[in-house]
Amino acid sequence: GGGALALNRRRKPGTASAKSQAVSAKQQFEQSRQQAGAAITDARTAFQDAEEKGSYDKVSYPAGEVATLAEQQNAAQSSFNGALQRYAAVEEAFKGRDNASTEEYQQGSETYSQVIALVEQARGQLEPVAARRAELDQINAAAQPAVSAAKQAAQELGQQAAALGEFQNPAAVTREVDAQIARAQQLLNDRQGAEATTAAQEATAGLAALGALLGRFTGTRERISVGRGSAERVAVQGFRTEAGLAAYDQAETALKQAAVLLESQGSQAAAPLLEQAETLAAEGEGRGGGMPALLRENEARISSVEQSGQQTPALIAQGHSAFDQVDEYAPSTWTDIRGNGSEAESAAGRAKALVERARARNTMEEQDIYGAKLDLDAAEQELGRSRTLIETIITRLKDLETSQANARKELEMAQADIERGWQYIRSNDADIGADAETALRRAEELLRAASAEAGQPKPNWITVVKQAQESNKLADDALAQAQGESVAMDKLREQLTHARELAQAEVQRLLQFVQLHQDDLSPATLAGVQRVQQQAQQAQQAAGSAETALEAARVKALRAAQERYAALTDTAEDVYQQAYNEFQGVEKIRGQVTSESQRATLAIQQAERSMQTYSAYIPRNSEGIQLLERAHALMKAVGTVRSEADVPRALENLREATRNAESADALFRSYANTPTMGGGGYGRGGGAGDLIGGLVIGSMLGGG
């Protein structure tokens, strides 16, 4: 009896514990069931909402977007269906059962937890679908106002075009942008909101540009109208405005032609003629109503340009002094500035002559006031060119001096590194292979070559720097290979600085040469200049990156930057040589027509002097005047000679100009032996001076 009692006592606590676990498991089961049910209910609402919105996808979004949304939503729905199936399975298993085992309740709770996780997964898959629909709705909402705004702007611009009265068919003016707007509307109809917005924005930008163009039409028309009235008012003050009124007539003709082209071919075709009309209108103002103000402005400018010209000789003298010092260096290092001093003097001389001619023209007697303005413009350009030519000489001297100073440092550094390398190798010869010794021997060869060049009467310090740097690099490599690591960072930075200075000097030489002779260079050479500029930017970026690199990578980065600058130096030298050769070729070609040009110029000048001398006897309708005008036109037609193909045409024009001028001169002289015809000559009409002032010899042989 006592044993049975003891057994019963032991069982009672176990039975109570099992019951407690069962109750707890059932409570957890019910709680999990409620949570899973709530999650499903909440998710079902979201999926129903998505399904309802999805029914409008095909009529709201592009086909590609519709397919993507459907694929994503189906994947989310599949995950949700999986959760529903598991939930239904648990519900079916516990249907009508109130006293399942603890293990069964625990398994049911675990399944409900899995259901909740699947529901959350499905909701996560559905969220991007909803977000994308909202984004597409925003895009579509923005597209319609953009298209409508473009349409409204086009309508207003069409009204503006019609109000101008310049166009026979004002609607044709907006033809290009109307097509863009139609495309935007079609994209909107096709539910491609983003593309429609972009097209509408492009159309709006086109409308803005067209509006600006129409504004220029209006401004030019007003300028012509106001200018004619101003010309009439200043005429009573003694100003001769015939040339200004003629320029206004030409401007009006060009404006009408621009309007025709705008209607028929669009804004790009009309723009050049509109610009021509604006230029002619400006000339009309300068030769018409604007003459009194321009007369005063020219007077002030003449004084200013003269003062600037008076400062030029001192600068030219400084350039000559610098060139004398440059002559101490290898000729190959300063070919880019050869002749700069002489050309600077010539430019200064031309500027002075232009100022003198401007002073003569800027008088009430001569009244070529607009021509005086053009002379002053040209004089300022010539003075600027003169300064640039001299500054190029001075800059080149500084660059060569820098190369010379750097060369000595590089030679010393290379020698020190070679000695250090041999010292280390001899101390550790048993552990060092032959590669380091080979590199040091090559470094010594380069150093000897650099030293030999430095000992020349006129060393090429650029070559010295390059060879010394290469020697230095080889010695560094040998020492690093022997030692395993370590090149002093400060020395690397100094080498990089020298390489950068050398490269910058070569690039600057190239760019300055191109600036002075750009018109004489081929597209291939100009493309090479762009490559040099790109290399310069890349080298600069590499140098900047080297300073921010980790210590372990900094040596490699600094060397890479130095190599970029070395390559940049080589490229700049090659492109410069190419540009220099092309320029020399063009100069040679131009030389073929120089003598003929001088002959034609002298013949024209002689004819002009004869016309001035015998103006009292020359009839107004003299054939000689026509021949002289023709000679001027032929000279102007020569333009810039840049290739051998231009030479025959130039020579033909120059020879014909010479013949015309000589014939004109002969006619003018013949009138001196002919009795004066009843006051019909220029001497009594005051026109010979006007004509001479109006004839301007065209620019010759490239540059001005």
Short mmCIF file of C-alpha atoms in Angstrom, two decimals, residues 417-692:
data_model
loop_
_atom_site.label_atom_id
_atom_site.label_comp_id
_atom_site.label_asym_id
_atom_site.label_seq_id
_atom_site.Cartn_x
_atom_site.Cartn_y
_atom_site.Cartn_z
CA ASP A 417 69.93 57.45 -57.39
CA ILE A 418 72.29 55.56 -59.70
CA GLU A 419 75.07 55.78 -57.11
CA ARG A 420 72.71 54.67 -54.35
CA GLY A 421 71.53 51.77 -56.48
CA TRP A 422 75.07 50.54 -57.22
CA GLN A 423 76.03 50.90 -53.57
CA TYR A 424 73.12 48.75 -52.46
CA ILE A 425 73.69 46.16 -55.19
CA ARG A 426 77.39 45.83 -54.34
CA SER A 427 76.54 45.44 -50.68
CA ASN A 428 73.96 42.75 -51.36
CA ASP A 429 75.20 41.30 -54.65
CA ALA A 430 74.53 37.69 -53.72
CA ASP A 431 70.83 38.32 -53.19
CA ILE A 432 70.17 40.57 -56.19
CA GLY A 433 69.47 39.37 -59.73
CA ALA A 434 70.72 40.77 -63.02
CA ASP A 435 67.61 42.79 -63.84
CA ALA A 436 68.44 45.55 -61.38
CA GLU A 437 71.99 45.85 -62.75
CA THR A 438 70.66 46.00 -66.32
CA ALA A 439 68.27 48.78 -65.36
CA LEU A 440 71.06 50.76 -63.70
CA ARG A 441 73.31 50.44 -66.76
CA ARG A 442 70.49 51.72 -68.96
CA ALA A 443 69.97 54.57 -66.49
CA GLU A 444 73.66 55.45 -66.78
CA GLU A 445 73.42 55.50 -70.59
CA LEU A 446 70.50 57.91 -70.47
CA LEU A 447 72.23 60.07 -67.89
CA ARG A 448 75.35 60.29 -70.08
CA ALA A 449 73.19 61.27 -73.07
CA ALA A 450 71.37 63.90 -71.00
CA SER A 451 74.64 65.27 -69.63
CA ALA A 452 76.12 65.41 -73.13
CA GLU A 453 73.11 67.37 -74.37
CA ALA A 454 73.37 69.70 -71.38
CA GLY A 455 76.98 70.38 -72.35
CA GLN A 456 76.09 71.56 -75.85
CA PRO A 457 76.48 75.28 -76.67
CA LYS A 458 72.70 75.53 -77.08
CA PRO A 459 71.21 72.59 -75.16
CA ASN A 460 67.72 71.26 -75.71
CA TRP A 461 66.75 71.36 -72.05
CA ILE A 462 63.46 69.66 -72.79
CA THR A 463 65.34 66.62 -74.07
CA VAL A 464 67.67 66.81 -71.07
CA VAL A 465 64.73 66.76 -68.65
CA LYS A 466 63.09 63.84 -70.44
CA GLN A 467 66.28 61.75 -70.52
CA ALA A 468 67.21 62.63 -66.95
CA GLN A 469 63.74 61.72 -65.73
CA GLU A 470 63.83 58.41 -67.58
CA SER A 471 67.27 57.73 -66.11
CA ASN A 472 65.96 58.66 -62.68
CA LYS A 473 62.98 56.36 -63.11
CA LEU A 474 65.16 53.43 -64.18
CA ALA A 475 67.46 53.99 -61.23
CA ASP A 476 64.49 54.16 -58.88
CA ASP A 477 63.07 50.96 -60.33
CA ALA A 478 66.40 49.20 -59.93
CA LEU A 479 66.77 50.39 -56.36
CA ALA A 480 63.18 49.48 -55.52
CA GLN A 481 63.67 46.04 -57.05
CA ALA A 482 66.85 45.57 -55.06
CA GLN A 483 65.43 46.87 -51.81
CA GLY A 484 61.95 45.48 -52.30
CA GLU A 485 60.17 48.75 -51.63
CA SER A 486 60.30 52.43 -50.83
CA VAL A 487 60.78 55.39 -53.03
CA ALA A 488 60.66 58.68 -51.24
CA MET A 489 57.25 60.28 -51.64
CA ASP A 490 58.60 63.81 -51.68
CA LYS A 491 61.01 62.99 -54.48
CA LEU A 492 58.22 61.37 -56.49
CA ARG A 493 56.10 64.46 -56.03
CA GLU A 494 58.97 66.66 -57.19
CA GLN A 495 59.45 64.48 -60.26
CA LEU A 496 55.72 64.70 -60.92
CA THR A 497 55.87 68.48 -60.59
CA HIS A 498 58.71 68.68 -63.10
CA ALA A 499 56.89 66.38 -65.50
CA ARG A 500 53.75 68.49 -65.11
CA GLU A 501 55.60 71.77 -65.70
CA LEU A 502 57.28 70.37 -68.78
CA ALA A 503 53.97 69.05 -70.14
CA GLN A 504 52.15 72.29 -69.35
CA ALA A 505 54.83 74.29 -71.16
CA GLU A 506 54.51 72.12 -74.27
CA VAL A 507 50.71 72.25 -74.15
CA GLN A 508 50.76 76.02 -73.70
CA ARG A 509 53.16 76.39 -76.63
CA LEU A 510 50.83 74.29 -78.79
CA LEU A 511 47.66 76.15 -77.74
CA GLN A 512 49.22 79.58 -78.26
CA PHE A 513 50.47 78.54 -81.70
CA VAL A 514 47.02 77.22 -82.60
CA GLN A 515 45.39 80.41 -81.32
CA LEU A 516 47.54 82.47 -83.68
CA HIS A 517 47.29 80.17 -86.70
CA GLN A 518 44.05 78.24 -86.24
CA ASP A 519 42.71 79.15 -89.67
CA ASP A 520 45.74 77.55 -91.33
CA LEU A 521 45.44 74.16 -89.63
CA SER A 522 43.66 71.04 -90.86
CA PRO A 523 40.74 69.37 -89.01
CA ALA A 524 43.04 66.43 -88.23
CA THR A 525 45.52 68.71 -86.49
CA LEU A 526 42.77 70.50 -84.56
CA ALA A 527 41.44 67.10 -83.52
CA GLY A 528 44.95 66.32 -82.28
CA VAL A 529 44.83 69.51 -80.20
CA GLN A 530 41.60 68.29 -78.61
CA ARG A 531 43.28 64.98 -77.80
CA VAL A 532 46.10 66.87 -76.12
CA GLN A 533 43.60 68.81 -74.01
CA GLN A 534 41.87 65.56 -73.04
CA GLN A 535 45.22 64.01 -72.10
CA ALA A 536 46.02 67.09 -70.02
CA GLN A 537 42.75 66.73 -68.12
CA GLN A 538 43.36 63.01 -67.57
CA ALA A 539 46.90 63.67 -66.33
CA GLN A 540 45.61 66.33 -63.93
CA GLN A 541 42.96 63.94 -62.62
CA ALA A 542 45.56 61.19 -62.18
CA ALA A 543 47.81 63.55 -60.23
CA GLY A 544 44.92 64.57 -57.99
CA SER A 545 43.91 60.95 -57.39
CA ALA A 546 47.48 60.03 -56.45
CA GLU A 547 47.43 62.34 -53.43
CA THR A 548 44.26 60.71 -52.10
CA ALA A 549 45.39 57.13 -52.68
CA LEU A 550 46.23 54.87 -49.77
CA GLU A 551 49.90 54.83 -48.83
CA ALA A 552 50.45 51.40 -50.37
CA ALA A 553 49.04 52.53 -53.72
CA ARG A 554 50.37 56.08 -53.73
CA VAL A 555 53.74 55.27 -55.28
CA LYS A 556 52.07 53.50 -58.17
CA ALA A 557 49.54 56.32 -58.58
CA LEU A 558 52.23 59.02 -58.57
CA ARG A 559 54.25 57.14 -61.16
CA ALA A 560 51.14 56.65 -63.29
CA ALA A 561 50.46 60.40 -63.15
CA GLN A 562 54.09 61.16 -64.06
CA GLU A 563 53.85 58.76 -67.02
CA ARG A 564 50.67 60.49 -68.16
CA TYR A 565 52.44 63.84 -68.12
CA ALA A 566 55.40 62.35 -70.00
CA ALA A 567 53.02 60.95 -72.62
CA LEU A 568 51.25 64.32 -72.72
CA THR A 569 54.57 66.06 -73.40
CA ASP A 570 55.30 63.69 -76.30
CA THR A 571 51.81 64.09 -77.77
CA ALA A 572 51.91 67.88 -77.45
CA GLU A 573 55.31 67.95 -79.17
CA ASP A 574 54.05 65.73 -82.00
CA VAL A 575 50.87 67.76 -82.54
CA TYR A 576 52.82 71.01 -82.39
CA GLN A 577 55.25 69.73 -85.03
CA GLN A 578 52.31 68.72 -87.20
CA ALA A 579 50.71 72.15 -86.77
CA TYR A 580 54.00 73.94 -87.43
CA ASN A 581 54.60 71.96 -90.62
CA GLU A 582 51.09 72.73 -91.86
CA PHE A 583 51.54 76.42 -91.10
CA GLN A 584 54.87 76.48 -92.95
CA GLY A 585 53.18 74.78 -95.92
CA VAL A 586 50.44 77.41 -95.98
CA GLU A 587 53.00 80.22 -95.69
CA LYS A 588 54.90 78.75 -98.64
CA ILE A 589 51.71 78.60 -100.69
CA ARG A 590 50.84 82.18 -99.79
CA GLY A 591 54.27 83.32 -100.88
CA GLN A 592 53.33 82.38 -104.43
CA VAL A 593 50.75 85.16 -104.56
CA THR A 594 52.48 87.78 -102.37
CA SER A 595 54.34 89.52 -105.20
CA GLU A 596 51.24 89.62 -107.39
CA SER A 597 49.26 91.02 -104.46
CA GLN A 598 51.80 93.78 -103.91
CA ARG A 599 51.75 94.64 -107.61
CA ALA A 600 47.95 94.87 -107.62
CA THR A 601 47.96 96.97 -104.44
CA LEU A 602 50.48 99.42 -105.90
CA ALA A 603 48.48 99.69 -109.13
CA ILE A 604 45.28 100.44 -107.19
CA GLN A 605 47.03 103.02 -105.01
CA GLN A 606 48.46 104.72 -108.12
CA ALA A 607 45.02 104.81 -109.76
CA GLU A 608 43.50 106.30 -106.59
CA ARG A 609 46.19 109.01 -106.50
CA SER A 610 45.54 109.82 -110.15
CA MET A 611 41.79 109.96 -109.54
CA GLN A 612 42.40 112.38 -106.65
CA THR A 613 44.85 114.48 -108.66
CA TYR A 614 42.67 114.78 -111.78
CA SER A 615 39.30 114.66 -110.05
CA ALA A 616 38.34 118.03 -111.56
CA TYR A 617 38.53 116.54 -115.05
CA ILE A 618 37.03 113.10 -114.48
CA PRO A 619 33.41 112.65 -115.62
CA ARG A 620 31.04 111.11 -113.11
CA ASN A 621 30.32 108.19 -115.41
CA SER A 622 33.95 107.58 -116.20
CA GLU A 623 34.85 104.02 -117.16
CA GLY A 624 38.00 104.48 -115.08
CA ILE A 625 35.95 104.67 -111.89
CA GLN A 626 34.19 101.44 -112.78
CA LEU A 627 37.52 99.76 -113.51
CA LEU A 628 38.92 100.92 -110.16
CA GLU A 629 35.86 99.63 -108.31
CA ARG A 630 36.24 96.33 -110.15
CA ALA A 631 39.90 96.16 -109.12
CA HIS A 632 38.89 96.64 -105.48
CA ALA A 633 36.25 93.92 -105.78
CA LEU A 634 38.75 91.49 -107.30
CA MET A 635 41.21 92.17 -104.49
CA LYS A 636 38.51 91.58 -101.91
CA ALA A 637 37.47 88.34 -103.65
CA VAL A 638 40.93 86.84 -103.17
CA GLY A 639 40.16 86.15 -99.52
CA THR A 640 42.49 83.91 -97.54
CA VAL A 641 44.82 81.58 -99.47
CA ARG A 642 45.10 78.32 -97.53
CA SER A 643 45.86 75.66 -100.13
CA GLU A 644 47.40 75.24 -103.55
CA ALA A 645 43.90 74.93 -104.96
CA ASP A 646 43.34 78.60 -104.00
CA VAL A 647 46.45 79.86 -105.85
CA PRO A 648 45.22 79.88 -109.51
CA ARG A 649 42.03 81.71 -108.58
CA ALA A 650 43.93 84.22 -106.43
CA LEU A 651 46.54 84.91 -109.12
CA GLU A 652 43.87 85.35 -111.77
CA ASN A 653 41.94 87.83 -109.59
CA LEU A 654 45.09 89.75 -108.67
CA ARG A 655 46.33 90.03 -112.25
CA GLU A 656 42.90 91.14 -113.43
CA ALA A 657 42.80 93.69 -110.59
CA THR A 658 46.21 95.00 -111.70
CA ARG A 659 45.07 95.34 -115.31
CA ASN A 660 41.87 97.13 -114.27
CA ALA A 661 43.73 99.52 -111.97
CA GLU A 662 46.37 100.29 -114.60
CA SER A 663 43.66 100.91 -117.20
CA ALA A 664 41.81 103.16 -114.76
CA ASP A 665 45.01 105.08 -114.04
CA ALA A 666 45.61 105.59 -117.76
CA LEU A 667 42.06 106.87 -118.25
CA PHE A 668 42.33 109.28 -115.32
CA ARG A 669 45.57 110.70 -116.69
CA SER A 670 44.07 111.03 -120.16
CA TYR A 671 41.39 113.38 -118.82
CA ALA A 672 44.05 115.88 -117.83
CA ASN A 673 44.64 116.55 -121.55
CA THR A 674 40.88 116.81 -122.29
CA PRO A 675 38.96 120.08 -121.83
CA THR A 676 36.60 120.08 -118.83
CA MET A 677 33.06 119.17 -119.81
CA GLY A 678 30.78 121.75 -118.35
CA GLY A 679 31.33 121.02 -114.67
CA GLY A 680 30.67 117.31 -115.07
CA GLY A 681 33.89 116.31 -113.34
CA TYR A 682 34.24 115.34 -109.72
CA GLY A 683 36.20 118.45 -108.91
CA ARG A 684 33.09 120.61 -108.98
CA GLY A 685 30.74 118.06 -107.52
CA GLY A 686 32.66 117.10 -104.42
CA GLY A 687 32.34 113.34 -105.10
CA ALA A 688 35.88 112.07 -105.77
CA GLY A 689 36.82 112.23 -102.11
CA ASP A 690 33.62 110.42 -101.22
CA LEU A 691 34.41 107.62 -103.62
CA ILE A 692 37.99 107.26 -102.47
#
